[in-house]
C-alpha cells in the first residue's frame, strides 16, 4: 500500500520538476515580458508531453496572474499648489512613479524641474510599485515641482546658481576683490 502512494507522488514531483525546468529555461533565455515568457513555457511543457492535469493547474495560475496584471489604474495627477488636474494616467499596478513622471512630462512639456508625487501625505518612493504604495483605480496623486538648479564657479570671481528650466541666474555670489572662485558645492 505504501508503495502505490509513493509512486504517484514521485511522478507528480518529477512532472513538476520537468515543468519548472522548462519555465526556468525559458525565463533565463528570454528578454520578453514575463507573462509572455510564462505562456511560452506552458506551450513548451505541452510539447514536452507534461500531463494535462498538472498543466491545468499552471494554466489556472497563469490566467489569474494575467487577470491581475491586466488591470489598469486610472490615476489623476493634480498640481499640489493650484489643485489643477494636469493629466490622467492609465498605469498598471506594477508601474512605479517613474511611469507617472514620463506621462506628466509629455502632458506638460515641462523640463528642468524635479517631479515628486504625493499620495496620502507621503512622497511616493521611486522604487516602490503603485500597488505597493497603496494606489487604487481612481486615486489622485499630487505633483510637487521643484526647480532644478546648477551651481557654477568662475575665475572671474563669481559663483552663480542657475535655474535649469529657463537658464536664468537665481543668485550670484562675488568673491572678495580680485579673488577667484575655483570650485563651489551646494
GROMACS .gro file of C-alpha atoms in nm:
model
  186
    1UNK     CA    1   0.000   0.000   0.000
    2UNK     CA    2   0.280   0.246   0.087
    3UNK     CA    3   0.447   0.188  -0.249
    4UNK     CA    4   0.136   0.271  -0.452
    5UNK     CA    5   0.111   0.608  -0.276
    6UNK     CA    6   0.480   0.686  -0.318
    7UNK     CA    7   0.491   0.619  -0.692
    8UNK     CA    8   0.222   0.875  -0.785
    9UNK     CA    9   0.387   1.128  -0.555
   10UNK     CA   10   0.720   1.068  -0.727
   11UNK     CA   11   0.554   1.100  -1.067
   12UNK     CA   12   0.393   1.432  -0.969
   13UNK     CA   13   0.724   1.556  -0.829
   14UNK     CA   14   0.904   1.452  -1.149
   15UNK     CA   15   0.637   1.621  -1.362
   16UNK     CA   16   0.654   1.942  -1.156
   17UNK     CA   17   1.031   1.928  -1.181
   18UNK     CA   18   1.001   1.897  -1.557
   19UNK     CA   19   0.766   2.198  -1.573
   20UNK     CA   20   0.993   2.405  -1.350
   21UNK     CA   21   1.292   2.313  -1.565
   22UNK     CA   22   1.111   2.431  -1.878
   23UNK     CA   23   0.996   2.754  -1.710
   24UNK     CA   24   1.344   2.834  -1.577
   25UNK     CA   25   1.496   2.760  -1.918
   26UNK     CA   26   1.252   2.992  -2.096
   27UNK     CA   27   1.287   3.270  -1.838
   28UNK     CA   28   1.665   3.262  -1.842
   29UNK     CA   29   1.685   3.289  -2.221
   30UNK     CA   30   1.417   3.545  -2.299
   31UNK     CA   31   1.420   3.922  -2.286
   32UNK     CA   32   1.039   3.940  -2.323
   33UNK     CA   33   0.754   4.035  -2.098
   34UNK     CA   34   0.748   3.792  -1.800
   35UNK     CA   35   0.389   3.688  -1.874
   36UNK     CA   36   0.481   3.609  -2.234
   37UNK     CA   37   0.771   3.403  -2.101
   38UNK     CA   38   0.532   3.201  -1.883
   39UNK     CA   39   0.291   3.146  -2.174
   40UNK     CA   40   0.581   3.019  -2.384
   41UNK     CA   41   0.693   2.790  -2.101
   42UNK     CA   42   0.344   2.637  -2.081
   43UNK     CA   43   0.348   2.578  -2.457
   44UNK     CA   44   0.687   2.407  -2.432
   45UNK     CA   45   0.566   2.194  -2.142
   46UNK     CA   46   0.267   2.088  -2.354
   47UNK     CA   47   0.500   1.999  -2.641
   48UNK     CA   48   0.721   1.802  -2.399
   49UNK     CA   49   0.422   1.586  -2.304
   50UNK     CA   50   0.364   1.705  -1.949
   51UNK     CA   51   0.038   1.568  -1.807
   52UNK     CA   52  -0.273   1.777  -1.873
   53UNK     CA   53  -0.385   1.773  -1.507
   54UNK     CA   54  -0.059   1.928  -1.398
   55UNK     CA   55  -0.064   2.182  -1.681
   56UNK     CA   56  -0.423   2.278  -1.596
   57UNK     CA   57  -0.306   2.398  -1.254
   58UNK     CA   58  -0.030   2.602  -1.414
   59UNK     CA   59  -0.272   2.746  -1.674
   60UNK     CA   60  -0.516   2.845  -1.398
   61UNK     CA   61  -0.242   3.028  -1.207
   62UNK     CA   62  -0.124   3.193  -1.531
   63UNK     CA   63  -0.479   3.313  -1.607
   64UNK     CA   64  -0.510   3.458  -1.254
   65UNK     CA   65  -0.177   3.636  -1.297
   66UNK     CA   66  -0.275   3.771  -1.640
   67UNK     CA   67  -0.603   3.899  -1.495
   68UNK     CA   68  -0.425   4.075  -1.208
   69UNK     CA   69  -0.153   4.227  -1.426
   70UNK     CA   70  -0.403   4.325  -1.694
   71UNK     CA   71  -0.590   4.554  -1.458
   72UNK     CA   72  -0.509   4.916  -1.514
   73UNK     CA   73  -0.538   5.203  -1.275
   74UNK     CA   74  -0.669   5.543  -1.370
   75UNK     CA   75  -0.462   5.791  -1.167
   76UNK     CA   76  -0.542   6.165  -1.167
   77UNK     CA   77  -0.238   6.390  -1.137
   78UNK     CA   78  -0.314   6.725  -0.977
   79UNK     CA   79  -0.086   7.019  -0.909
   80UNK     CA   80  -0.020   7.030  -0.534
   81UNK     CA   81  -0.043   7.409  -0.510
   82UNK     CA   82  -0.321   7.504  -0.752
   83UNK     CA   83  -0.518   7.180  -0.737
   84UNK     CA   84  -0.545   7.189  -1.118
   85UNK     CA   85  -0.578   6.848  -1.283
   86UNK     CA   86  -0.274   6.817  -1.508
   87UNK     CA   87  -0.344   6.476  -1.662
   88UNK     CA   88  -0.499   6.137  -1.603
   89UNK     CA   89  -0.260   5.844  -1.638
   90UNK     CA   90  -0.356   5.485  -1.717
   91UNK     CA   91  -0.100   5.271  -1.535
   92UNK     CA   92  -0.055   4.915  -1.425
   93UNK     CA   93  -0.030   4.840  -1.054
   94UNK     CA   94   0.329   4.721  -1.112
   95UNK     CA   95   0.441   5.057  -1.254
   96UNK     CA   96   0.646   5.297  -1.042
   97UNK     CA   97   0.632   5.677  -1.003
   98UNK     CA   98   0.879   5.696  -1.293
   99UNK     CA   99   0.595   5.591  -1.523
  100UNK     CA  100   0.379   5.874  -1.388
  101UNK     CA  101   0.671   6.116  -1.438
  102UNK     CA  102   0.705   6.022  -1.807
  103UNK     CA  103   0.335   6.089  -1.866
  104UNK     CA  104   0.340   6.421  -1.680
  105UNK     CA  105   0.644   6.540  -1.874
  106UNK     CA  106   0.474   6.451  -2.204
  107UNK     CA  107   0.147   6.616  -2.099
  108UNK     CA  108   0.301   6.938  -1.966
  109UNK     CA  109   0.614   6.969  -2.179
  110UNK     CA  110   0.799   7.092  -1.870
  111UNK     CA  111   1.168   7.033  -1.825
  112UNK     CA  112   1.433   7.140  -1.579
  113UNK     CA  113   1.220   7.056  -1.279
  114UNK     CA  114   1.225   6.765  -1.041
  115UNK     CA  115   0.885   6.599  -1.004
  116UNK     CA  116   0.771   6.450  -0.675
  117UNK     CA  117   0.440   6.270  -0.628
  118UNK     CA  118   0.240   6.284  -0.305
  119UNK     CA  119  -0.021   6.030  -0.209
  120UNK     CA  120  -0.192   6.038   0.130
  121UNK     CA  121   0.061   6.291   0.263
  122UNK     CA  122   0.356   6.070   0.166
  123UNK     CA  123   0.612   6.119  -0.111
  124UNK     CA  124   0.598   5.816  -0.340
  125UNK     CA  125   0.921   5.618  -0.332
  126UNK     CA  126   1.074   5.576  -0.678
  127UNK     CA  127   1.146   5.207  -0.621
  128UNK     CA  128   0.800   5.110  -0.493
  129UNK     CA  129   0.524   4.997  -0.729
  130UNK     CA  130   0.198   5.189  -0.737
  131UNK     CA  131   0.024   4.881  -0.590
  132UNK     CA  132   0.269   4.862  -0.300
  133UNK     CA  133   0.228   5.236  -0.238
  134UNK     CA  134  -0.145   5.169  -0.187
  135UNK     CA  135  -0.279   5.334  -0.504
  136UNK     CA  136  -0.610   5.207  -0.642
  137UNK     CA  137  -0.810   5.284  -0.953
  138UNK     CA  138  -0.950   5.638  -0.938
  139UNK     CA  139  -0.699   5.773  -0.684
  140UNK     CA  140  -0.546   6.119  -0.706
  141UNK     CA  141  -0.176   6.191  -0.675
  142UNK     CA  142  -0.048   6.544  -0.615
  143UNK     CA  143   0.251   6.676  -0.805
  144UNK     CA  144   0.517   6.894  -0.645
  145UNK     CA  145   0.758   7.056  -0.888
  146UNK     CA  146   1.099   7.165  -0.767
  147UNK     CA  147   1.321   7.371  -0.993
  148UNK     CA  148   1.649   7.204  -1.080
  149UNK     CA  149   1.946   7.422  -1.000
  150UNK     CA  150   2.302   7.431  -1.124
  151UNK     CA  151   2.595   7.586  -0.941
  152UNK     CA  152   2.890   7.722  -1.140
  153UNK     CA  153   3.225   7.865  -1.030
  154UNK     CA  154   3.429   8.104  -1.241
  155UNK     CA  155   3.774   8.258  -1.245
  156UNK     CA  156   3.603   8.596  -1.291
  157UNK     CA  157   3.541   8.586  -0.915
  158UNK     CA  158   3.178   8.474  -0.921
  159UNK     CA  159   2.977   8.169  -0.829
  160UNK     CA  160   2.625   8.154  -0.972
  161UNK     CA  161   2.315   7.949  -0.910
  162UNK     CA  162   2.111   7.893  -1.226
  163UNK     CA  163   1.759   7.769  -1.291
  164UNK     CA  164   1.797   7.487  -1.543
  165UNK     CA  165   1.437   7.524  -1.657
  166UNK     CA  166   1.491   7.862  -1.825
  167UNK     CA  167   1.864   7.940  -1.783
  168UNK     CA  168   1.804   8.240  -1.556
  169UNK     CA  169   2.058   8.324  -1.286
  170UNK     CA  170   1.891   8.288  -0.946
  171UNK     CA  171   2.179   8.425  -0.741
  172UNK     CA  172   2.533   8.550  -0.795
  173UNK     CA  173   2.797   8.538  -0.525
  174UNK     CA  174   3.105   8.756  -0.571
  175UNK     CA  175   3.448   8.681  -0.425
  176UNK     CA  176   3.647   8.945  -0.247
  177UNK     CA  177   3.800   9.200  -0.478
  178UNK     CA  178   4.046   9.032  -0.711
  179UNK     CA  179   3.963   8.684  -0.584
  180UNK     CA  180   3.885   8.379  -0.791
  181UNK     CA  181   3.627   8.109  -0.735
  182UNK     CA  182   3.787   7.778  -0.830
  183UNK     CA  183   3.514   7.544  -0.708
  184UNK     CA  184   3.172   7.550  -0.547
  185UNK     CA  185   2.937   7.298  -0.389
  186UNK     CA  186   2.583   7.310  -0.257
   0.00000   0.00000   0.00000
